[in-house]
Amino acid sequence: MTSLPSPGLRPGDAVEPSSYPSFRLPSLPRFQPALRRPGIDYLEHSCRTWLDDALRDAHADSPQAFEEFLHQRTTLWNLLAYPTTDTERTKTICHWIDVLFSIDDLFVHAPRPRLERLGLHQLDAVLDDDQPAPRAPYPRVLHMLAQRIRAGMPSGLWNRFAHEMKGFFAACRTERDWLEAGTAVDMAAYEASRIKSVGECCFPLLEYGLGIDLTDHFAAMPELRRLNHLVARHWVGVNDIFSYRKELYSGDTINEIALALTTNGGNLQAAVDRITDTIRRTEDEFCALGEHLLTTAPGRDPAVSRYVEVLRWMIAGNLEWSYITTRYNGRDHTWNGHTAATVILTPHRTLFRPE
């Protein structure tokens, strides 16, 4: 077995691809670079401080792991994915999704007793009417955020958001069950679950951030629902490529690459190629459908056209963050700007070698 590199391994250090799993990654970004809002650095610092204050006590038994989580810059994902939303509402979006990132991690890694102690079995009740304020850490934080966000959402938008949030929690529980049971998951079931756990709850938040309510439009325009689905599917493919290193070394097998490897004889490059093909087909359909929709009478509604335009920025923001974040690429990772690269998956970090 090859000895592990030292913790000080840097992206420029000499490491042979043959020493670790590696693959060739083509240039994916159709909508790069991501749009960066004014004051993004201040907002990231402010929202990270809020996250620290809100959740640190819940992680008193694992302070180092919580520090690692804060270092992943999940807030930056929100700021890149929602680059044109109202600034004050964006802060609430950041708080909400940052907590969801943490919940996702807990469902993957935390023992069952800890999940119950933190209240993750009570999350759905936070979204129901006439529920008393919960005492467990995560329901308490989400209850406070729900009260805040509900005040700025029309009832139809809130109902859609609450429905998608319950879908997120259900998908997290399902994927935890798959992981514990070592279940062989087929791609259709995986895709349906991951679209819920990766993306669908993010789209009502986009309407909230833009100050619009497309509830009636979604009821009348199936194309809008399809656009949301395509963005979420794009996210799943991108995130599963970039997160594979993290999941490979942590034993998390609920990943599209891992599923592909079980059906193709373990050929990592073939698995990555299959996913990049899916990403490109998803991009093509998204562009064609979005352009068509904007030529229709409903699509010329300023709220609809604004929403479709920001979906493009959401794709770009997720992709750029995936290159940047230490969540996928390892602590002290600094992206060197290469999008077409040989990607080397060391236990400590992802290395991007330019083609």
Short mmCIF file of C-alpha atoms in Angstrom, two decimals:
data_model
loop_
_atom_site.label_atom_id
_atom_site.label_comp_id
_atom_site.label_asym_id
_atom_site.label_seq_id
_atom_site.Cartn_x
_atom_site.Cartn_y
_atom_site.Cartn_z
CA MET A 1 0.00 0.00 0.00
CA THR A 2 1.31 3.44 -0.93
CA SER A 3 2.29 5.56 2.06
CA LEU A 4 0.13 8.61 2.66
CA PRO A 5 1.47 12.07 1.87
CA SER A 6 2.27 14.37 4.72
CA PRO A 7 -0.42 16.77 5.93
CA GLY A 8 1.65 19.57 4.40
CA LEU A 9 1.18 18.29 0.83
CA ARG A 10 0.58 21.25 -1.45
CA PRO A 11 -1.09 21.36 -4.87
CA GLY A 12 2.29 21.90 -6.59
CA ASP A 13 4.08 18.99 -4.90
CA ALA A 14 5.19 16.09 -7.08
CA VAL A 15 2.61 13.33 -6.81
CA GLU A 16 2.19 10.71 -9.51
CA PRO A 17 -1.43 10.10 -10.55
CA SER A 18 -0.73 6.38 -10.27
CA SER A 19 -0.10 6.77 -6.52
CA TYR A 20 -3.79 7.51 -5.84
CA PRO A 21 -7.11 7.27 -7.66
CA SER A 22 -7.14 9.83 -10.47
CA PHE A 23 -9.14 10.81 -13.53
CA ARG A 24 -9.20 13.36 -16.31
CA LEU A 25 -11.79 16.08 -15.75
CA PRO A 26 -12.88 18.10 -18.80
CA SER A 27 -13.74 21.76 -18.56
CA LEU A 28 -17.38 21.83 -17.40
CA PRO A 29 -18.31 25.46 -16.80
CA ARG A 30 -20.68 26.76 -19.42
CA PHE A 31 -21.74 29.72 -17.30
CA GLN A 32 -18.41 30.56 -15.65
CA PRO A 33 -17.33 32.70 -14.02
CA ALA A 34 -19.86 32.92 -11.21
CA LEU A 35 -21.33 36.32 -10.46
CA ARG A 36 -20.05 37.91 -7.27
CA ARG A 37 -22.23 40.39 -5.46
CA PRO A 38 -20.80 43.57 -3.89
CA GLY A 39 -19.69 43.06 -0.30
CA ILE A 40 -19.42 39.29 -0.65
CA ASP A 41 -16.46 38.99 1.72
CA TYR A 42 -18.24 40.91 4.49
CA LEU A 43 -21.42 38.88 4.03
CA GLU A 44 -19.52 35.61 4.18
CA HIS A 45 -17.79 36.64 7.41
CA SER A 46 -21.05 37.87 8.95
CA CYS A 47 -23.03 34.74 8.09
CA ARG A 48 -20.23 32.44 9.22
CA THR A 49 -20.21 34.26 12.57
CA TRP A 50 -23.97 33.68 12.85
CA LEU A 51 -23.49 29.98 12.07
CA ASP A 52 -20.80 29.70 14.73
CA ASP A 53 -23.02 31.36 17.32
CA ALA A 54 -26.08 29.29 16.38
CA LEU A 55 -24.55 25.80 16.33
CA ARG A 56 -21.34 25.74 18.34
CA ASP A 57 -23.03 24.65 21.57
CA ALA A 58 -24.66 21.74 19.71
CA HIS A 59 -21.17 20.52 18.81
CA ALA A 60 -19.51 20.92 22.20
CA ASP A 61 -18.61 17.22 22.09
CA SER A 62 -16.85 17.58 18.72
CA PRO A 63 -15.37 21.09 18.50
CA GLN A 64 -12.65 20.15 16.02
CA ALA A 65 -15.16 18.65 13.58
CA PHE A 66 -17.26 21.80 13.87
CA GLU A 67 -14.22 23.95 13.11
CA GLU A 68 -13.62 21.83 10.01
CA PHE A 69 -17.22 22.40 8.99
CA LEU A 70 -16.91 26.16 9.36
CA HIS A 71 -13.74 26.02 7.27
CA GLN A 72 -15.69 24.49 4.36
CA ARG A 73 -17.19 27.89 3.46
CA THR A 74 -20.73 26.67 2.94
CA THR A 75 -21.88 30.28 3.21
CA LEU A 76 -19.91 31.04 0.05
CA TRP A 77 -22.05 28.49 -1.80
CA ASN A 78 -25.13 30.53 -0.95
CA LEU A 79 -23.54 33.81 -1.92
CA LEU A 80 -22.39 32.43 -5.29
CA ALA A 81 -25.68 30.61 -5.96
CA TYR A 82 -27.89 33.59 -5.03
CA PRO A 83 -25.84 36.48 -6.44
CA THR A 84 -28.69 38.92 -7.21
CA THR A 85 -31.13 38.35 -4.34
CA ASP A 86 -32.00 40.99 -1.77
CA THR A 87 -29.09 41.36 0.66
CA GLU A 88 -31.05 41.06 3.91
CA ARG A 89 -33.03 38.10 2.62
CA THR A 90 -29.81 36.54 1.37
CA LYS A 91 -28.53 36.48 4.94
CA THR A 92 -31.57 34.43 5.96
CA ILE A 93 -31.04 32.13 2.97
CA CYS A 94 -27.41 31.68 4.03
CA HIS A 95 -28.41 30.83 7.59
CA TRP A 96 -31.01 28.33 6.43
CA ILE A 97 -28.86 26.46 3.90
CA ASP A 98 -25.75 26.51 6.10
CA VAL A 99 -27.78 24.66 8.75
CA LEU A 100 -28.96 22.21 6.07
CA PHE A 101 -25.35 21.50 5.09
CA SER A 102 -24.67 20.60 8.72
CA ILE A 103 -27.80 18.43 8.94
CA ASP A 104 -26.75 16.58 5.79
CA ASP A 105 -23.35 15.81 7.36
CA LEU A 106 -24.93 14.59 10.58
CA PHE A 107 -27.25 12.19 8.78
CA VAL A 108 -24.23 10.68 7.04
CA HIS A 109 -21.78 10.45 9.93
CA ALA A 110 -23.40 10.90 13.37
CA PRO A 111 -24.43 7.89 15.50
CA ARG A 112 -28.18 7.45 15.92
CA PRO A 113 -28.19 8.52 19.60
CA ARG A 114 -26.51 11.80 18.64
CA LEU A 115 -29.04 12.43 15.89
CA GLU A 116 -31.82 12.11 18.45
CA ARG A 117 -30.01 14.24 21.02
CA LEU A 118 -29.64 17.03 18.46
CA GLY A 119 -33.32 16.72 17.52
CA LEU A 120 -32.98 15.54 13.93
CA HIS A 121 -36.00 13.28 14.38
CA GLN A 122 -38.13 16.37 15.10
CA LEU A 123 -37.30 18.48 12.06
CA ASP A 124 -40.58 18.07 10.17
CA ALA A 125 -42.57 19.51 13.08
CA VAL A 126 -40.68 22.81 12.74
CA LEU A 127 -42.58 23.38 9.49
CA ASP A 128 -46.05 22.63 10.85
CA ASP A 129 -48.50 25.18 12.19
CA ASP A 130 -49.18 25.70 15.90
CA GLN A 131 -46.15 23.80 17.12
CA PRO A 132 -44.48 24.98 20.35
CA ALA A 133 -40.91 26.21 20.10
CA PRO A 134 -38.69 23.10 20.27
CA ARG A 135 -35.83 22.72 22.74
CA ALA A 136 -33.42 20.43 20.84
CA PRO A 137 -30.62 22.38 19.11
CA TYR A 138 -31.38 21.90 15.41
CA PRO A 139 -35.19 22.16 15.57
CA ARG A 140 -34.77 25.26 17.75
CA VAL A 141 -32.55 27.00 15.18
CA LEU A 142 -34.75 26.02 12.24
CA HIS A 143 -37.90 27.09 14.11
CA MET A 144 -36.43 30.55 14.59
CA LEU A 145 -35.46 30.73 10.91
CA ALA A 146 -38.87 29.46 9.83
CA GLN A 147 -40.58 32.21 11.81
CA ARG A 148 -38.36 34.79 10.17
CA ILE A 149 -38.69 33.55 6.63
CA ARG A 150 -42.40 32.87 6.83
CA ALA A 151 -43.03 36.51 7.64
CA GLY A 152 -41.66 37.43 4.20
CA MET A 153 -43.31 34.64 2.17
CA PRO A 154 -46.82 34.59 0.70
CA SER A 155 -48.74 31.56 1.96
CA GLY A 156 -48.50 29.68 -1.35
CA LEU A 157 -44.73 30.08 -1.47
CA TRP A 158 -44.38 29.04 2.17
CA ASN A 159 -46.46 25.91 1.57
CA ARG A 160 -44.26 24.96 -1.39
CA PHE A 161 -41.10 25.60 0.61
CA ALA A 162 -42.33 23.57 3.60
CA HIS A 163 -43.21 20.69 1.26
CA GLU A 164 -39.74 20.71 -0.32
CA MET A 165 -38.07 20.93 3.09
CA LYS A 166 -39.92 17.83 4.26
CA GLY A 167 -38.71 16.17 1.08
CA PHE A 168 -35.15 17.13 2.00
CA PHE A 169 -35.46 15.62 5.48
CA ALA A 170 -37.04 12.44 4.06
CA ALA A 171 -34.24 12.07 1.52
CA CYS A 172 -31.60 12.49 4.24
CA ARG A 173 -33.24 9.73 6.26
CA THR A 174 -33.52 7.47 3.20
CA GLU A 175 -29.87 7.90 2.29
CA ARG A 176 -28.86 7.21 5.89
CA ASP A 177 -30.85 3.96 5.75
CA TRP A 178 -29.17 3.01 2.46
CA LEU A 179 -25.74 3.66 3.93
CA GLU A 180 -26.37 1.66 7.10
CA ALA A 181 -27.90 -1.28 5.26
CA GLY A 182 -25.33 -1.32 2.48
CA THR A 183 -28.25 -1.27 0.08
CA ALA A 184 -27.59 -1.66 -3.63
CA VAL A 185 -29.29 1.48 -4.97
CA ASP A 186 -30.42 1.76 -8.57
CA MET A 187 -29.71 5.00 -10.42
CA ALA A 188 -33.36 6.07 -10.74
CA ALA A 189 -33.96 5.83 -6.98
CA TYR A 190 -30.64 7.51 -6.27
CA GLU A 191 -31.33 10.40 -8.64
CA ALA A 192 -34.82 11.00 -7.23
CA SER A 193 -33.52 11.08 -3.66
CA ARG A 194 -30.47 13.21 -4.38
CA ILE A 195 -32.43 15.84 -6.29
CA LYS A 196 -34.47 16.28 -3.12
CA SER A 197 -31.50 16.27 -0.74
CA VAL A 198 -29.31 18.48 -2.93
CA GLY A 199 -31.60 20.99 -4.52
CA GLU A 200 -35.36 21.27 -4.61
CA CYS A 201 -35.75 23.25 -1.39
CA CYS A 202 -33.37 25.89 -2.78
CA PHE A 203 -35.77 27.13 -5.46
CA PRO A 204 -38.56 28.57 -3.27
CA LEU A 205 -35.76 30.34 -1.42
CA LEU A 206 -34.74 31.91 -4.72
CA GLU A 207 -38.22 33.36 -5.14
CA TYR A 208 -38.09 34.61 -1.56
CA GLY A 209 -34.72 36.24 -2.17
CA LEU A 210 -35.93 37.91 -5.37
CA GLY A 211 -39.15 39.10 -3.73
CA ILE A 212 -41.40 37.26 -6.19
CA ASP A 213 -44.02 34.52 -5.91
CA LEU A 214 -44.32 32.19 -8.91
CA THR A 215 -46.79 29.78 -7.29
CA ASP A 216 -49.44 30.38 -9.96
CA HIS A 217 -46.83 30.24 -12.72
CA PHE A 218 -45.53 26.87 -11.50
CA ALA A 219 -49.09 25.53 -11.50
CA ALA A 220 -49.58 26.64 -15.11
CA MET A 221 -46.07 26.17 -16.56
CA PRO A 222 -44.54 22.68 -16.26
CA GLU A 223 -41.48 24.09 -18.04
CA LEU A 224 -40.55 26.01 -14.88
CA ARG A 225 -40.64 22.83 -12.80
CA ARG A 226 -38.51 21.12 -15.42
CA LEU A 227 -35.93 23.93 -15.29
CA ASN A 228 -35.66 23.53 -11.52
CA HIS A 229 -35.22 19.78 -11.97
CA LEU A 230 -32.45 20.31 -14.51
CA VAL A 231 -30.55 22.71 -12.25
CA ALA A 232 -30.80 20.24 -9.37
CA ARG A 233 -29.66 17.38 -11.64
CA HIS A 234 -26.70 19.47 -12.76
CA TRP A 235 -25.81 20.07 -9.11
CA VAL A 236 -25.98 16.35 -8.33
CA GLY A 237 -23.54 15.46 -11.12
CA VAL A 238 -21.08 18.24 -10.32
CA ASN A 239 -21.19 17.68 -6.57
CA ASP A 240 -20.75 13.91 -6.88
CA ILE A 241 -17.62 14.33 -9.00
CA PHE A 242 -16.04 16.88 -6.67
CA SER A 243 -17.17 15.23 -3.42
CA TYR A 244 -15.99 11.76 -4.42
CA ARG A 245 -12.58 12.20 -2.76
CA LYS A 246 -14.19 13.13 0.55
CA GLU A 247 -16.64 10.26 0.37
CA LEU A 248 -14.06 7.75 -0.84
CA TYR A 249 -11.92 8.23 2.26
CA SER A 250 -14.83 8.56 4.72
CA GLY A 251 -16.64 5.40 3.63
CA ASP A 252 -19.72 7.20 2.25
CA THR A 253 -20.87 5.08 -0.69
CA ILE A 254 -23.98 7.11 -1.58
CA ASN A 255 -22.44 8.83 -4.58
CA GLU A 256 -23.09 8.65 -8.32
CA ILE A 257 -19.49 7.69 -9.06
CA ALA A 258 -19.64 4.86 -6.52
CA LEU A 259 -22.85 3.59 -8.14
CA ALA A 260 -21.29 3.76 -11.59
CA LEU A 261 -18.22 1.86 -10.43
CA THR A 262 -20.35 -1.08 -9.33
CA THR A 263 -21.78 -1.45 -12.84
CA ASN A 264 -18.72 -0.80 -15.00
CA GLY A 265 -16.06 -3.04 -13.45
CA GLY A 266 -14.51 -0.33 -11.30
CA ASN A 267 -13.31 1.96 -14.11
CA LEU A 268 -13.10 5.38 -12.45
CA GLN A 269 -12.48 7.29 -15.66
CA ALA A 270 -15.50 5.68 -17.32
CA ALA A 271 -17.64 6.58 -14.30
CA VAL A 272 -16.53 10.22 -14.43
CA ASP A 273 -17.04 10.35 -18.19
CA ARG A 274 -20.58 9.06 -17.80
CA ILE A 275 -21.40 11.74 -15.26
CA THR A 276 -19.82 14.56 -17.29
CA ASP A 277 -21.89 13.41 -20.27
CA THR A 278 -25.00 13.66 -18.09
CA ILE A 279 -23.96 17.15 -16.97
CA ARG A 280 -23.52 18.29 -20.57
CA ARG A 281 -26.86 16.84 -21.69
CA THR A 282 -28.49 18.54 -18.71
CA GLU A 283 -26.89 21.86 -19.66
CA ASP A 284 -28.05 21.49 -23.25
CA GLU A 285 -31.63 20.80 -22.25
CA PHE A 286 -31.60 23.61 -19.69
CA CYS A 287 -30.37 26.14 -22.26
CA ALA A 288 -32.81 25.04 -24.95
CA LEU A 289 -35.80 24.97 -22.61
CA GLY A 290 -34.91 28.26 -20.94
CA GLU A 291 -34.46 30.05 -24.27
CA HIS A 292 -37.75 28.66 -25.55
CA LEU A 293 -39.62 29.59 -22.40
CA LEU A 294 -38.48 33.19 -22.60
CA THR A 295 -39.98 33.52 -26.09
CA THR A 296 -43.46 32.56 -24.87
CA ALA A 297 -46.05 34.96 -23.53
CA PRO A 298 -45.81 33.60 -19.93
CA GLY A 299 -42.02 33.67 -20.16
CA ARG A 300 -42.03 37.36 -21.00
CA ASP A 301 -43.41 38.10 -17.54
CA PRO A 302 -40.56 40.06 -15.88
CA ALA A 303 -40.69 37.85 -12.76
CA VAL A 304 -40.34 34.69 -14.84
CA SER A 305 -37.51 36.02 -17.01
CA ARG A 306 -35.68 37.25 -13.93
CA TYR A 307 -36.07 33.86 -12.26
CA VAL A 308 -34.78 31.95 -15.31
CA GLU A 309 -31.77 34.22 -15.59
CA VAL A 310 -30.81 33.62 -11.96
CA LEU A 311 -31.08 29.85 -12.46
CA ARG A 312 -28.13 30.25 -14.84
CA TRP A 313 -26.16 31.97 -12.10
CA MET A 314 -27.09 29.16 -9.70
CA ILE A 315 -25.45 26.62 -12.02
CA ALA A 316 -22.33 28.76 -12.32
CA GLY A 317 -22.16 29.46 -8.59
CA ASN A 318 -22.40 25.82 -7.57
CA LEU A 319 -19.70 24.84 -10.03
CA GLU A 320 -17.24 27.52 -9.01
CA TRP A 321 -17.78 26.78 -5.32
CA SER A 322 -17.10 23.09 -6.00
CA TYR A 323 -13.64 23.97 -7.28
CA ILE A 324 -13.01 26.24 -4.27
CA THR A 325 -14.43 24.52 -1.21
CA THR A 326 -12.38 22.58 1.30
CA ARG A 327 -15.53 20.52 1.95
CA TYR A 328 -14.71 18.48 -1.13
CA ASN A 329 -11.09 19.28 -1.78
CA GLY A 330 -9.47 19.10 1.65
CA ARG A 331 -8.29 21.49 4.32
CA ASP A 332 -5.91 24.24 3.13
CA HIS A 333 -6.94 23.59 -0.48
CA THR A 334 -6.50 26.55 -2.81
CA TRP A 335 -7.94 26.22 -6.29
CA ASN A 336 -5.34 26.97 -8.95
CA GLY A 337 -7.94 28.04 -11.51
CA HIS A 338 -7.64 25.01 -13.79
CA THR A 339 -10.97 23.62 -14.99
CA ALA A 340 -9.59 20.98 -17.38
CA ALA A 341 -7.22 18.87 -15.30
CA THR A 342 -5.98 15.51 -14.16
CA VAL A 343 -7.60 15.18 -10.75
CA ILE A 344 -5.66 13.22 -8.13
CA LEU A 345 -7.56 12.09 -5.02
CA THR A 346 -5.15 11.97 -2.09
CA PRO A 347 -6.50 11.35 1.42
CA HIS A 348 -5.66 14.92 2.41
CA ARG A 349 -6.80 16.94 -0.59
CA THR A 350 -7.70 16.98 -4.23
CA LEU A 351 -4.91 17.94 -6.61
CA PHE A 352 -5.72 19.54 -9.96
CA ARG A 353 -2.96 19.05 -12.54
CA PRO A 354 -3.50 21.09 -15.72
CA GLU A 355 -3.94 19.08 -18.91
#
